[in-house]
Backbone as CSV, one residue per row, in Angstrom:
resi,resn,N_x,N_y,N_z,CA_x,CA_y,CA_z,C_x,C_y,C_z
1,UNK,0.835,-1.181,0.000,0.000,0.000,0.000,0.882,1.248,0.000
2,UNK,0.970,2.130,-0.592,1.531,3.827,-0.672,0.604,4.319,-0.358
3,UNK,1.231,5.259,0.288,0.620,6.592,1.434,1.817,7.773,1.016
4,UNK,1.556,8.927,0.405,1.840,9.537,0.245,1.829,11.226,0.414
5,UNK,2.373,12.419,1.268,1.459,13.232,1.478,2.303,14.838,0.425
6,UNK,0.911,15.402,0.302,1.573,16.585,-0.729,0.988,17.486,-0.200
7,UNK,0.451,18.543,-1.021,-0.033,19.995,-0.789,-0.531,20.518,-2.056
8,UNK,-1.792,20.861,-2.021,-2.349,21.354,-3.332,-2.748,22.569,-3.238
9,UNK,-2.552,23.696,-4.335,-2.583,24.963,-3.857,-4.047,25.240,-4.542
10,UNK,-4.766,26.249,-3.388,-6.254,26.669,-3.959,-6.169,27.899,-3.626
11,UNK,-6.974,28.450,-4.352,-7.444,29.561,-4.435,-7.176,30.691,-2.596
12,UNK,-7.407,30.394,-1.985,-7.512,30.129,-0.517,-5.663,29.561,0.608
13,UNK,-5.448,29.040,-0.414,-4.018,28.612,0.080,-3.261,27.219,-0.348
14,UNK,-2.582,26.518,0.372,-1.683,25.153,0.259,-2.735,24.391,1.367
15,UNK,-3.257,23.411,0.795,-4.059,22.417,1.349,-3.353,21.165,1.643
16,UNK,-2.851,20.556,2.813,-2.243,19.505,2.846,-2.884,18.554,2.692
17,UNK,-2.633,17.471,2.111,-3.356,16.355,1.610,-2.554,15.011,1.212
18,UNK,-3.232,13.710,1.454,-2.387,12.527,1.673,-3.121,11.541,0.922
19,UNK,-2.035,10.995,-0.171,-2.720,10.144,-1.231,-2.718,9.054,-0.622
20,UNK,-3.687,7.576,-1.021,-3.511,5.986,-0.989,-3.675,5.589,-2.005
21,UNK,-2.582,4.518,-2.374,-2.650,3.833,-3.478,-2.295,2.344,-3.273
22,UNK,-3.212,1.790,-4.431,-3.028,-0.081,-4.270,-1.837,-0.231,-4.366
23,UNK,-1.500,-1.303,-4.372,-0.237,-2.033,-4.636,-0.089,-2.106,-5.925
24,UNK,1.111,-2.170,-6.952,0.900,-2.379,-8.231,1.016,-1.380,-9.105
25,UNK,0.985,-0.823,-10.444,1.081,0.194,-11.337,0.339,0.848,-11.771
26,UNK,-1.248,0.236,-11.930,-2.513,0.703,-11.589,-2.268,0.971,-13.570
27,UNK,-3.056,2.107,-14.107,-3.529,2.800,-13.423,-4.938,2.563,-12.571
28,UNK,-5.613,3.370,-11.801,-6.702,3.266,-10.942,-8.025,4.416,-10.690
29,UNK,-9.301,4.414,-10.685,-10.126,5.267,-10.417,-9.645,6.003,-9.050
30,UNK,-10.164,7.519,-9.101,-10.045,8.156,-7.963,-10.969,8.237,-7.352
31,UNK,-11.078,8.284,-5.676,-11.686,8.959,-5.213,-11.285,10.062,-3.899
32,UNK,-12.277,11.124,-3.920,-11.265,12.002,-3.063,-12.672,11.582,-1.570
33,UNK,-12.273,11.563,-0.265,-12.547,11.357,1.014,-12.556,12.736,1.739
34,UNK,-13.775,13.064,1.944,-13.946,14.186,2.512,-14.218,14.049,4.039
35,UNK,-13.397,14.553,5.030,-13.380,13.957,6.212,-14.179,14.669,7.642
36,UNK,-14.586,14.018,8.811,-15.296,14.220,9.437,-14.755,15.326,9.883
37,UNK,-15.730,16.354,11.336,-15.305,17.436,11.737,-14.239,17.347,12.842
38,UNK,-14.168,15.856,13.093,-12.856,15.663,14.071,-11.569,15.863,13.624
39,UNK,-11.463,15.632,12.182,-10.370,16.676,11.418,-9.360,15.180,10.891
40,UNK,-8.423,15.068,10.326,-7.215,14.309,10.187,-6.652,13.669,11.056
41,UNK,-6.462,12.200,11.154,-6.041,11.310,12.079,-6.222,10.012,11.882
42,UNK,-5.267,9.461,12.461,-5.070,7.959,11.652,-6.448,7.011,11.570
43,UNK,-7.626,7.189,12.237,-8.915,6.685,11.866,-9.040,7.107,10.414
44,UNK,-8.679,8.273,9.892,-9.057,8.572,8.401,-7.868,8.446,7.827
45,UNK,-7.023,7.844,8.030,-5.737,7.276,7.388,-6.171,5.593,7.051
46,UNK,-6.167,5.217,8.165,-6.801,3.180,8.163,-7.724,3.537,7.094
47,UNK,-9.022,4.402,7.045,-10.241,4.114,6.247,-9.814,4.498,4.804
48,UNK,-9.175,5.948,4.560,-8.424,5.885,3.202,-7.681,4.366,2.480
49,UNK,-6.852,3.727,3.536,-5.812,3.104,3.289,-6.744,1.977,2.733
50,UNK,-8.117,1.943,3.574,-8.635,0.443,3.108,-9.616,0.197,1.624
51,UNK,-9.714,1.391,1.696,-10.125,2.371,0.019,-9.629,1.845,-0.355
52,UNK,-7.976,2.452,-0.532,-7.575,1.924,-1.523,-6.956,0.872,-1.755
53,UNK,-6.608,0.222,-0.761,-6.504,-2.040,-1.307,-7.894,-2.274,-2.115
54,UNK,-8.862,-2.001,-2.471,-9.557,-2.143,-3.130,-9.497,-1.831,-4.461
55,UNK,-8.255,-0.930,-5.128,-8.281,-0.774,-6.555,-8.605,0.947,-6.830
56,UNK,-8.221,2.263,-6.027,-8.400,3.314,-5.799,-7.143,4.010,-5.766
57,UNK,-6.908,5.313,-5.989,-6.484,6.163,-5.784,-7.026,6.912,-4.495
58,UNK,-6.867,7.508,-3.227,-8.170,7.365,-2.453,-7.102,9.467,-2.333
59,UNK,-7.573,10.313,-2.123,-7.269,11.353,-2.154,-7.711,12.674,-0.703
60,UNK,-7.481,12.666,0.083,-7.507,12.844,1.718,-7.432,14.368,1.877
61,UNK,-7.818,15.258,1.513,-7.207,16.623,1.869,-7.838,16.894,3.385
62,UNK,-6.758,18.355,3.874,-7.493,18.642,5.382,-7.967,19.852,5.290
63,UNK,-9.231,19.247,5.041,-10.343,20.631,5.128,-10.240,21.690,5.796
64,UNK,-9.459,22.041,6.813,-9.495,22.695,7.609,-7.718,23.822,7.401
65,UNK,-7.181,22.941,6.443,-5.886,23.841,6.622,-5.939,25.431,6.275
66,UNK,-6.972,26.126,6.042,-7.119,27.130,6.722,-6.690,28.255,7.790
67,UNK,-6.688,27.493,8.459,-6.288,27.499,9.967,-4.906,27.665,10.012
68,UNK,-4.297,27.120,9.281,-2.694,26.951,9.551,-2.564,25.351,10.281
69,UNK,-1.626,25.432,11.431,-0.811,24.488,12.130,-2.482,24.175,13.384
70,UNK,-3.107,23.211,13.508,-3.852,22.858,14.910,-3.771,22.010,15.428
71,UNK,-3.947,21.696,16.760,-3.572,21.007,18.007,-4.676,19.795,17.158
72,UNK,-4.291,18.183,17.257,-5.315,17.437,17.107,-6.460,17.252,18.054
73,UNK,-7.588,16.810,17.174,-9.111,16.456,19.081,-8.688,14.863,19.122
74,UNK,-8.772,14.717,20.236,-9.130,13.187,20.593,-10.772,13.075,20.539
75,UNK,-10.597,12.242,19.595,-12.356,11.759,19.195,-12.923,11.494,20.596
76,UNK,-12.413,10.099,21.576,-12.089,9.329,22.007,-13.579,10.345,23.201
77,UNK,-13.159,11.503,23.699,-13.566,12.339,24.348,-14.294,13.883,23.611
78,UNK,-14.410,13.581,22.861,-14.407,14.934,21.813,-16.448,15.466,22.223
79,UNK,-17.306,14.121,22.683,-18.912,15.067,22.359,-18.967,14.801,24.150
80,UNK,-18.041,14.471,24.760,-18.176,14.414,26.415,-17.294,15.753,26.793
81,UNK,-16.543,16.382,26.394,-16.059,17.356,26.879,-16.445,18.579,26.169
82,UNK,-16.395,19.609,27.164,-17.151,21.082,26.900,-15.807,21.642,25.933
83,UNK,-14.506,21.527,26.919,-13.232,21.798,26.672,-12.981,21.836,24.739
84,UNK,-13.106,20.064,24.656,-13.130,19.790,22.898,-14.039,20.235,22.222
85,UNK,-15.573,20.622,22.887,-16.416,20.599,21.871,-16.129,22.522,21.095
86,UNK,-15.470,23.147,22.394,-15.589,25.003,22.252,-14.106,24.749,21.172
87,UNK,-13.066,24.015,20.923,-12.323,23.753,20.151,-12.838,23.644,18.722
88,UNK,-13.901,22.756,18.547,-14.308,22.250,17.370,-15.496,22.965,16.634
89,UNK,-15.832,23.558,17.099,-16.620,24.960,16.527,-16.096,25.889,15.439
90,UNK,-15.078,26.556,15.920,-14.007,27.656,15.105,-13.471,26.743,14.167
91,UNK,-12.937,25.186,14.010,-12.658,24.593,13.222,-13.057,24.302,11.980
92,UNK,-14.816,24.126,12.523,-15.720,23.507,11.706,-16.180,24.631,10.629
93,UNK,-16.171,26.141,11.267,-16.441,26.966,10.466,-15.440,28.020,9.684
94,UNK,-14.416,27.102,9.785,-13.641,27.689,8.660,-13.999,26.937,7.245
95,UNK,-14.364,26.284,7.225,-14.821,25.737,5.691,-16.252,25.649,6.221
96,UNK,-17.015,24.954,4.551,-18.466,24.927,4.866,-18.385,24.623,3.433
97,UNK,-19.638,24.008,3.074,-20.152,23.402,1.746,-19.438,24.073,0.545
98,UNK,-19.508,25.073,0.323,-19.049,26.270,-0.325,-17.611,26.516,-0.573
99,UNK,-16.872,26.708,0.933,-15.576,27.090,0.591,-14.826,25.618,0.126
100,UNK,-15.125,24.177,0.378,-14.759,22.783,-0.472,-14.824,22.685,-1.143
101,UNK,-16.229,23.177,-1.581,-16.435,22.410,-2.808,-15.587,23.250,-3.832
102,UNK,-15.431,24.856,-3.792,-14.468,25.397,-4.624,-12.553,24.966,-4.734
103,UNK,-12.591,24.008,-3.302,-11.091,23.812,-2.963,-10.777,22.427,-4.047
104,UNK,-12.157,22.007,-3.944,-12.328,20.624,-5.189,-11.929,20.740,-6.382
105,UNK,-12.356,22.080,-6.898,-11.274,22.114,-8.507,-9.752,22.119,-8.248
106,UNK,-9.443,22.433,-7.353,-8.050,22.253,-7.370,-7.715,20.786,-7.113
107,UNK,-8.205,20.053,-6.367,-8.040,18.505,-6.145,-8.508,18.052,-7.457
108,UNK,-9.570,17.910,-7.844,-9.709,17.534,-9.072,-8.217,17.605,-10.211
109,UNK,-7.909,18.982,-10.373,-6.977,19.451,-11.403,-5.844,18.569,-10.924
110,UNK,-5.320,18.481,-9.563,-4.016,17.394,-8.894,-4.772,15.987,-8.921
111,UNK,-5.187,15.201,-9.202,-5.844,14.007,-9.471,-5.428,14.148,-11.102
112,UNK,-5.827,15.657,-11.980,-5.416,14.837,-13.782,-4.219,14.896,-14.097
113,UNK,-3.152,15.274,-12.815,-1.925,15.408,-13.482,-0.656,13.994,-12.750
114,UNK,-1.799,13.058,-12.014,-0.953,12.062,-11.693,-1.384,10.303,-13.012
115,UNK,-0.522,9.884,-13.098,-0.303,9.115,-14.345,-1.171,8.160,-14.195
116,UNK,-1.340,7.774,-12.588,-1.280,6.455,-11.854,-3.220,6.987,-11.824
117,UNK,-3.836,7.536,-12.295,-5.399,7.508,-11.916,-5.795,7.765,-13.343
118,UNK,-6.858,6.730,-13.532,-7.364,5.857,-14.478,-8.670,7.677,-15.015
119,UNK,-8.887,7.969,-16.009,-9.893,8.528,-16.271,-9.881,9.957,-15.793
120,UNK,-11.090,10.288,-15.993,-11.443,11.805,-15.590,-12.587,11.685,-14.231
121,UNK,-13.341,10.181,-14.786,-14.501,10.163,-13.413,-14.143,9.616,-12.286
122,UNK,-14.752,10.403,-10.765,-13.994,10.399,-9.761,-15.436,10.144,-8.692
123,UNK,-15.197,9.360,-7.523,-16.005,9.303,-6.971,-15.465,10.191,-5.355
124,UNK,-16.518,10.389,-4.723,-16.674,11.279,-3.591,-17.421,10.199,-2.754
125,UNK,-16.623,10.426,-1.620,-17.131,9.660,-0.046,-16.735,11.229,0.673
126,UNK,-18.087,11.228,1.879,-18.090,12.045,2.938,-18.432,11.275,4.338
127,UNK,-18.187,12.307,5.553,-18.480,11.496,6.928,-18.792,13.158,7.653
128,UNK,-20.237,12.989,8.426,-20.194,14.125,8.875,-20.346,15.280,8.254
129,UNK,-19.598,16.174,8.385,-19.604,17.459,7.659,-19.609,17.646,6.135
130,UNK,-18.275,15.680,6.276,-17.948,15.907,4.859,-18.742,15.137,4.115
131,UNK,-20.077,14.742,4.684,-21.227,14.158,3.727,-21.812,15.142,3.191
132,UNK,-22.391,16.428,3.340,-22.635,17.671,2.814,-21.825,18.288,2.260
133,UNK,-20.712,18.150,2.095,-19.175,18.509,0.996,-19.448,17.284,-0.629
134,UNK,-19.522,16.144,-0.284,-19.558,14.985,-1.092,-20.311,15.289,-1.602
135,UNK,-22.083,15.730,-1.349,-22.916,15.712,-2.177,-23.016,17.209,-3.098
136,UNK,-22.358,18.474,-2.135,-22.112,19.616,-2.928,-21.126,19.806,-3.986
137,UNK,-20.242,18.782,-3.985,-19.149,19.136,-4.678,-19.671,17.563,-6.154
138,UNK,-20.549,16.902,-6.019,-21.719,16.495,-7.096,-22.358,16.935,-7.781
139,UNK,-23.219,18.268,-7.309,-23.605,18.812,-7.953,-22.923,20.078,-8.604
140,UNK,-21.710,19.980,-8.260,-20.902,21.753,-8.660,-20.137,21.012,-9.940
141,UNK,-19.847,19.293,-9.984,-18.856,19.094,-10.888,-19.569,17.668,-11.252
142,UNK,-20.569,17.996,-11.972,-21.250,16.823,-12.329,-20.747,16.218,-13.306
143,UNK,-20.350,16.411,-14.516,-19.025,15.766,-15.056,-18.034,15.195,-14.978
144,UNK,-17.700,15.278,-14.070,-16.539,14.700,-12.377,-17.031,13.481,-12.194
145,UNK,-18.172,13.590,-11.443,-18.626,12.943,-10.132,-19.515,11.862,-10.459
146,UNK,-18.764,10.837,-10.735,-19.778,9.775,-11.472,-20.437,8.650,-9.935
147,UNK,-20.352,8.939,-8.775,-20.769,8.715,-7.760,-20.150,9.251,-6.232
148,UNK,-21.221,9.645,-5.465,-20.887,10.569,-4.238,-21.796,9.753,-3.269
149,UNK,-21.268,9.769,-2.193,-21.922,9.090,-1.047,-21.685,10.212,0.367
150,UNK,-22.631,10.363,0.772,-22.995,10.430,2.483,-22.901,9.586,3.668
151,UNK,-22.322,9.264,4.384,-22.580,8.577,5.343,-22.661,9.441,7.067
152,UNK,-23.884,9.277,8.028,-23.815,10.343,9.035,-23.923,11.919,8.415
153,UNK,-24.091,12.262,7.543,-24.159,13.209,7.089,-24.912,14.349,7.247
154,UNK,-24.740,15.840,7.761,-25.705,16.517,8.562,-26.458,17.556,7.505
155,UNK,-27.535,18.175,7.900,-28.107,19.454,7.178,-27.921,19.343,5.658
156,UNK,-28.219,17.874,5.478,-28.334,17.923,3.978,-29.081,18.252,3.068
157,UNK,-30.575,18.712,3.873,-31.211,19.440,3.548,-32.214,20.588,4.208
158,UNK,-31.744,21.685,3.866,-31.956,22.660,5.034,-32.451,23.699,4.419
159,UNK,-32.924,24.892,5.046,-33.183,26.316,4.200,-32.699,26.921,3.922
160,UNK,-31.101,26.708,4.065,-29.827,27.660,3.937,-29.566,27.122,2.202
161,UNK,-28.558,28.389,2.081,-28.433,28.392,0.136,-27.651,27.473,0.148
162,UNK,-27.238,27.441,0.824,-25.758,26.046,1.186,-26.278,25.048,1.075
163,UNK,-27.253,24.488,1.261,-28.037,23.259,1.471,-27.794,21.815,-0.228
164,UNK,-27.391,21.004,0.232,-27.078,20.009,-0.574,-28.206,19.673,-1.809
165,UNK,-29.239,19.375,-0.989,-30.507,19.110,-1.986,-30.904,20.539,-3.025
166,UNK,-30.057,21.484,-3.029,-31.144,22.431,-3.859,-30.375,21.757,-5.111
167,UNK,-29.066,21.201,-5.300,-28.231,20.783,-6.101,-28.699,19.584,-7.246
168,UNK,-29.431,18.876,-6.394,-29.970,17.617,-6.859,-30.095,18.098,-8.337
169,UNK,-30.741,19.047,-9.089,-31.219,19.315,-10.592,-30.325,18.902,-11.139
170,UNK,-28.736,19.087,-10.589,-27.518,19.291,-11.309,-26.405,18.012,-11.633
171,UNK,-26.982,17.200,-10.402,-26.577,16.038,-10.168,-26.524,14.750,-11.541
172,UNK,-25.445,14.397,-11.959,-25.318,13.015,-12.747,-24.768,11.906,-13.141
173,UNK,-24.130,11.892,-11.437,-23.454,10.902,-11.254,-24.275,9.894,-10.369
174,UNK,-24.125,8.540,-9.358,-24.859,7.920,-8.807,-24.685,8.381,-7.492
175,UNK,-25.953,8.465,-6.479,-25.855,9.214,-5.184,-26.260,8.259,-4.256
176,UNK,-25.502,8.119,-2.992,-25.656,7.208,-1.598,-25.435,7.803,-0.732
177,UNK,-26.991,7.943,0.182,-26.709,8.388,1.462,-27.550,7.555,2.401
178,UNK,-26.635,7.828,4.025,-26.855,6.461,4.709,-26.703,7.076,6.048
179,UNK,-27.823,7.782,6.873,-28.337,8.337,8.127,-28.272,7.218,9.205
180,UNK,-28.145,7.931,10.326,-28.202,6.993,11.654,-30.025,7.302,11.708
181,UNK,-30.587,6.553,12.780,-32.225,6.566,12.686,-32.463,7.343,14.519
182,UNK,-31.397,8.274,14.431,-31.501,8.883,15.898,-30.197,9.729,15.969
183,UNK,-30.471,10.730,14.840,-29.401,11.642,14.456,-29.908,12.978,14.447
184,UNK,-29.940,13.975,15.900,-30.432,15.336,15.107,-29.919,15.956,14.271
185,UNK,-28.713,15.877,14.028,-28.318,16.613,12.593,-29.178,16.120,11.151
186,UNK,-29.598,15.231,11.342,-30.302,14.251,10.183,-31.751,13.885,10.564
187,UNK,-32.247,14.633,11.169,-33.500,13.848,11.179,-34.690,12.823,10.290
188,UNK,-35.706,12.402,10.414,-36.151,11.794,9.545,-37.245,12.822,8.844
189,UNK,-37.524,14.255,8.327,-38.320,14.717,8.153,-37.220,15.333,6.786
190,UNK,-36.111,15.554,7.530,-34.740,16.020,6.892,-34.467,14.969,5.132
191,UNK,-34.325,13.778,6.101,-34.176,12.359,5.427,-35.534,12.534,3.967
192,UNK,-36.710,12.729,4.407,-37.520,12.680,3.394,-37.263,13.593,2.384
193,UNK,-36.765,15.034,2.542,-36.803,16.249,2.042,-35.549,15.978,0.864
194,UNK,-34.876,15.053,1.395,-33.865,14.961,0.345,-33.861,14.040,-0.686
195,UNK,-34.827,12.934,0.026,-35.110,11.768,-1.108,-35.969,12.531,-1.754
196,UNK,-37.047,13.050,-1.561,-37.588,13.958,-2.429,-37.183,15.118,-3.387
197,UNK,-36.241,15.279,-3.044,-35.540,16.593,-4.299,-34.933,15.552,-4.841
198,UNK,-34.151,14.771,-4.308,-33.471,13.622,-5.987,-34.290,12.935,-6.007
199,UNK,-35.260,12.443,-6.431,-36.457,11.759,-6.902,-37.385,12.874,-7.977
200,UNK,-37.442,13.981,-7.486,-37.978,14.893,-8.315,-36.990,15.176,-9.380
201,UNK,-35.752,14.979,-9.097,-34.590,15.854,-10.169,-34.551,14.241,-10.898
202,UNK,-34.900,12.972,-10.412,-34.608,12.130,-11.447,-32.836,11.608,-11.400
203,UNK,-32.734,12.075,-10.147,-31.047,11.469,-9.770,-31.030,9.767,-9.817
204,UNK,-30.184,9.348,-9.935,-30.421,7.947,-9.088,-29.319,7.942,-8.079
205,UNK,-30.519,7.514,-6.918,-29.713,7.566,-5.669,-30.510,6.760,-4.643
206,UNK,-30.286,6.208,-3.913,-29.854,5.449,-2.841,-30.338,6.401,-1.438
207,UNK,-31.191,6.403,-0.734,-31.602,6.971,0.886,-31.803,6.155,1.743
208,UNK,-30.585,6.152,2.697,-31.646,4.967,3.524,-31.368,5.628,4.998
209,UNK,-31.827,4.468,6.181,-31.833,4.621,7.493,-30.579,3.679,8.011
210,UNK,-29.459,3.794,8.949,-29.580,2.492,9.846,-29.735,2.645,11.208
211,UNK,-30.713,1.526,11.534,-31.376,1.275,12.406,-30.592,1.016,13.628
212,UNK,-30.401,1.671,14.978,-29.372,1.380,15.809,-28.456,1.776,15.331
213,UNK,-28.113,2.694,14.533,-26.437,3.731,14.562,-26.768,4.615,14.674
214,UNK,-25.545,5.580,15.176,-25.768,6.714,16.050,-24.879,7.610,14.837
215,UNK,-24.832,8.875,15.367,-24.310,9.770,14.377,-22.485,9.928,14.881
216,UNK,-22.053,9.324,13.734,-20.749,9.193,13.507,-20.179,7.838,13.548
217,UNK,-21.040,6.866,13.436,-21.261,5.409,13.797,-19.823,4.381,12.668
218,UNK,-19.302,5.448,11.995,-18.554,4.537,10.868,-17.085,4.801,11.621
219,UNK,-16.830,5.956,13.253,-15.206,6.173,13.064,-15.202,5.099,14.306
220,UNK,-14.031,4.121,14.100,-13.878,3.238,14.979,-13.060,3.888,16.664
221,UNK,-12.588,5.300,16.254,-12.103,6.051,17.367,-13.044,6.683,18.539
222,UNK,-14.390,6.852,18.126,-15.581,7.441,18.695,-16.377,6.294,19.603
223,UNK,-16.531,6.973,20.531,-17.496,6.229,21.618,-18.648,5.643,20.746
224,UNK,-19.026,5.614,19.826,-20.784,5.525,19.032,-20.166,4.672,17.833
225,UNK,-18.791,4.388,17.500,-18.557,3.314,16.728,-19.286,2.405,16.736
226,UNK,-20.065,1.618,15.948,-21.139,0.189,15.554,-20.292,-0.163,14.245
227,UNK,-19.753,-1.293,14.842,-18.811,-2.374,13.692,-19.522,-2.946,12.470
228,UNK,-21.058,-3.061,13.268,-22.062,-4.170,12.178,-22.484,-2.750,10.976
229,UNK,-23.234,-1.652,11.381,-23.393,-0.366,10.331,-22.213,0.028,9.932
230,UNK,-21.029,0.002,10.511,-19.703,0.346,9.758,-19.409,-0.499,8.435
231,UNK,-19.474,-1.791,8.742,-19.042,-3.248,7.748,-20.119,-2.703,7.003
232,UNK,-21.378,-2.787,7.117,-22.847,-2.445,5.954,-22.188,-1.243,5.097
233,UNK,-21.741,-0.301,5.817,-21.393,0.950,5.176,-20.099,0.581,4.103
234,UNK,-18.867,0.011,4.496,-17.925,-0.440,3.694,-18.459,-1.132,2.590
235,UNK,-19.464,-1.902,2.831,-20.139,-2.662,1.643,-21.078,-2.251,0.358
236,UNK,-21.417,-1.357,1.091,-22.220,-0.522,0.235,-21.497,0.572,-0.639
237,UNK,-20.974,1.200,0.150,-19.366,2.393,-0.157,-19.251,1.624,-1.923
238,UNK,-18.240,0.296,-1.472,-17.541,-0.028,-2.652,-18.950,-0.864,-3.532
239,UNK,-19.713,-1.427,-3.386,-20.524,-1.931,-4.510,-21.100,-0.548,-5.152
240,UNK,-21.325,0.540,-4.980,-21.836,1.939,-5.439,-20.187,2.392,-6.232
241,UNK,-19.068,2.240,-5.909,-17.811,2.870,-6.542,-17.237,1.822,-7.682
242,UNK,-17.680,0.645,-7.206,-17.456,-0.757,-8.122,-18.106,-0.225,-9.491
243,UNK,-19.407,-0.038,-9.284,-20.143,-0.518,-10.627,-20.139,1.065,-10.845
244,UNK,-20.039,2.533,-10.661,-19.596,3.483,-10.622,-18.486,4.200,-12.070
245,UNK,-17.618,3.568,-11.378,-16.057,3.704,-11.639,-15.428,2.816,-12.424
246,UNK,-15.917,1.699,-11.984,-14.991,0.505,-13.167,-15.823,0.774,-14.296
C-alpha cells in the first residue's frame, strides 16, 4: 500500500493532503474522502488506506488547513467534553459546503496530473460534515462525479443556500446516502426532504436509514462506533464505486 502526502494549492491557500494507493502500477479510479469534523487522524488514514486495497487512488485533503498548524481532538472524548467541543466549533467553520467544494477544482486538477489515476470520473465519499461537501461538490462538478456518497451526514437538507438538496437538478453521477435513525443533525423529516428533491430531479440515488447507529457510527475512534453499520457501510461504499467507476 503507498501513502503519500503533498499539498495542493487553492485559491484560498496550500491544502495539505495525503494520497492511498493499491499495490501495483494501476492505473486506478479516484476517489477524493472528505473527512469528518474531528479533522485528520489515523482513523481517516486506516479508512483511506482500506479504500484503496480495493483498486483506488483514495485522495484525503485537510479541510481545515485554513487554519494553519492545529492542536489534534481526541475523538475518544471529543462530544463528552465542553473543553473539545468550544475547540471544534471555530474549526468547523472555517470551511463549509461552499468554501470545499471550490477547494475541489483544485483537487480535481491534482488528481489529472498524476499518471497512476485511471480517467477523468472520480467518486466522492463524505463522513459528517464531509457528507454535505460529497454531495455539494456532485452537484458543482457533475461531469466529475460519477458517484458521491454520504454517510452520518448533517443538514443535507436545510433552508440555507448552502443546502445540498437544492443541487440535486444538477446532479449526474450515482448518489448514496446512509443516516443513523436517531441523528439530530439528520433527522427523519430532513431524510424525506432529500429523497424527495433527488427523486424529483430524477437522480439515481440510494436513501436509507440504519437502524441502531448513532451519528458518527462509521469512526472506529468514537465512543458511538457500531462495527455491524460500519461493515454495511464499507459494503455498500464499494458496490456503489465498483459498478460506478470501473
Amino acid at each position: 500500500m503507498g501513502q503519500e502526502t503533498t499539498s495542493i494549492r487553492t485559491k484560498d491557500g496550500d491544502c495539505p493532503a495525503f494520497v492511498f494507493t493499491p499495490e501495483g502500477m494501476g492505473p486506478w479510479p479516484a476517489v477524493i474522502f472528505f473527512m469528518d469534523g474531528i479533522a485528520i487522524r489515523p482513523t481517516l488514514f486506516a479508512m483511506s488506506a482500506r479504500l484503496a486495497a480495493e483498486g483506488y487512488v483514495v485522495l484525503l485533503p485537510d479541510l481545515y488547513y485554513r487554519l494553519g498548524h492545529y492542536e489534534p481532538l481526541d475523538a475518544t472524548t471529543i462530544f463528552s467534553s465542553p473543553e473539545a467541543l468550544a475547540k471544534l466549533g471555530p474549526m468547523m467553520a472555517s470551511t463549509d459546503n461552499r468554501r470545499a467544494t471550490e477547494d475541489t477544482a483544485a483537487y480535481l486538477a491534482y488528481l489529472d496530473t498524476r499518471a497512476d489515476v485511471a480517467g477523468t470520473k472520480v467518486g466522492t465519499t463524505g463522513y459528517c460534515m464531509g457528507g454535505g461537501i460529497s454531495l455539494t461538490v456532485a452537484g458543482t462538478y457533475p461531469e466529475r462525479i460519477a458517484a458521491a456518497a454520504s454517510f452520518h451526514g448533517g443538514n443535507l437538507a436545510t433552508d440555507s443556500e448552502l443546502s445540498p438538496h437544492l443541487l440535486a437538478p444538477k446532479m449526474k453521477g450515482r448518489i448514496h446516502i446512509a443516516g443513523a435513525d436517531a441523528d439530530s443533525y439528520y433527522p427523519l423529516d430532513m431524510h424525506q426532504r432529500l429523497k424527495n428533491a433527488l427523486t424529483d430531479a430524477k437522480v439515481d440515488h440510494m436513501c436509507e436509514i440504519y437502524p441502531g447507529a448513532l451519528h458518527g457510527w462509521t469512526m472506529i475512534d468514537t465512543p458511538v462506533y457500531n462495527e455491524e453499520a460500519a461493515e454495511r457501510h464499507w459494503r455498500e461504499l464499494l458496490a456503489l464505486f465498483a459498478e460506478a467507476l470501473h
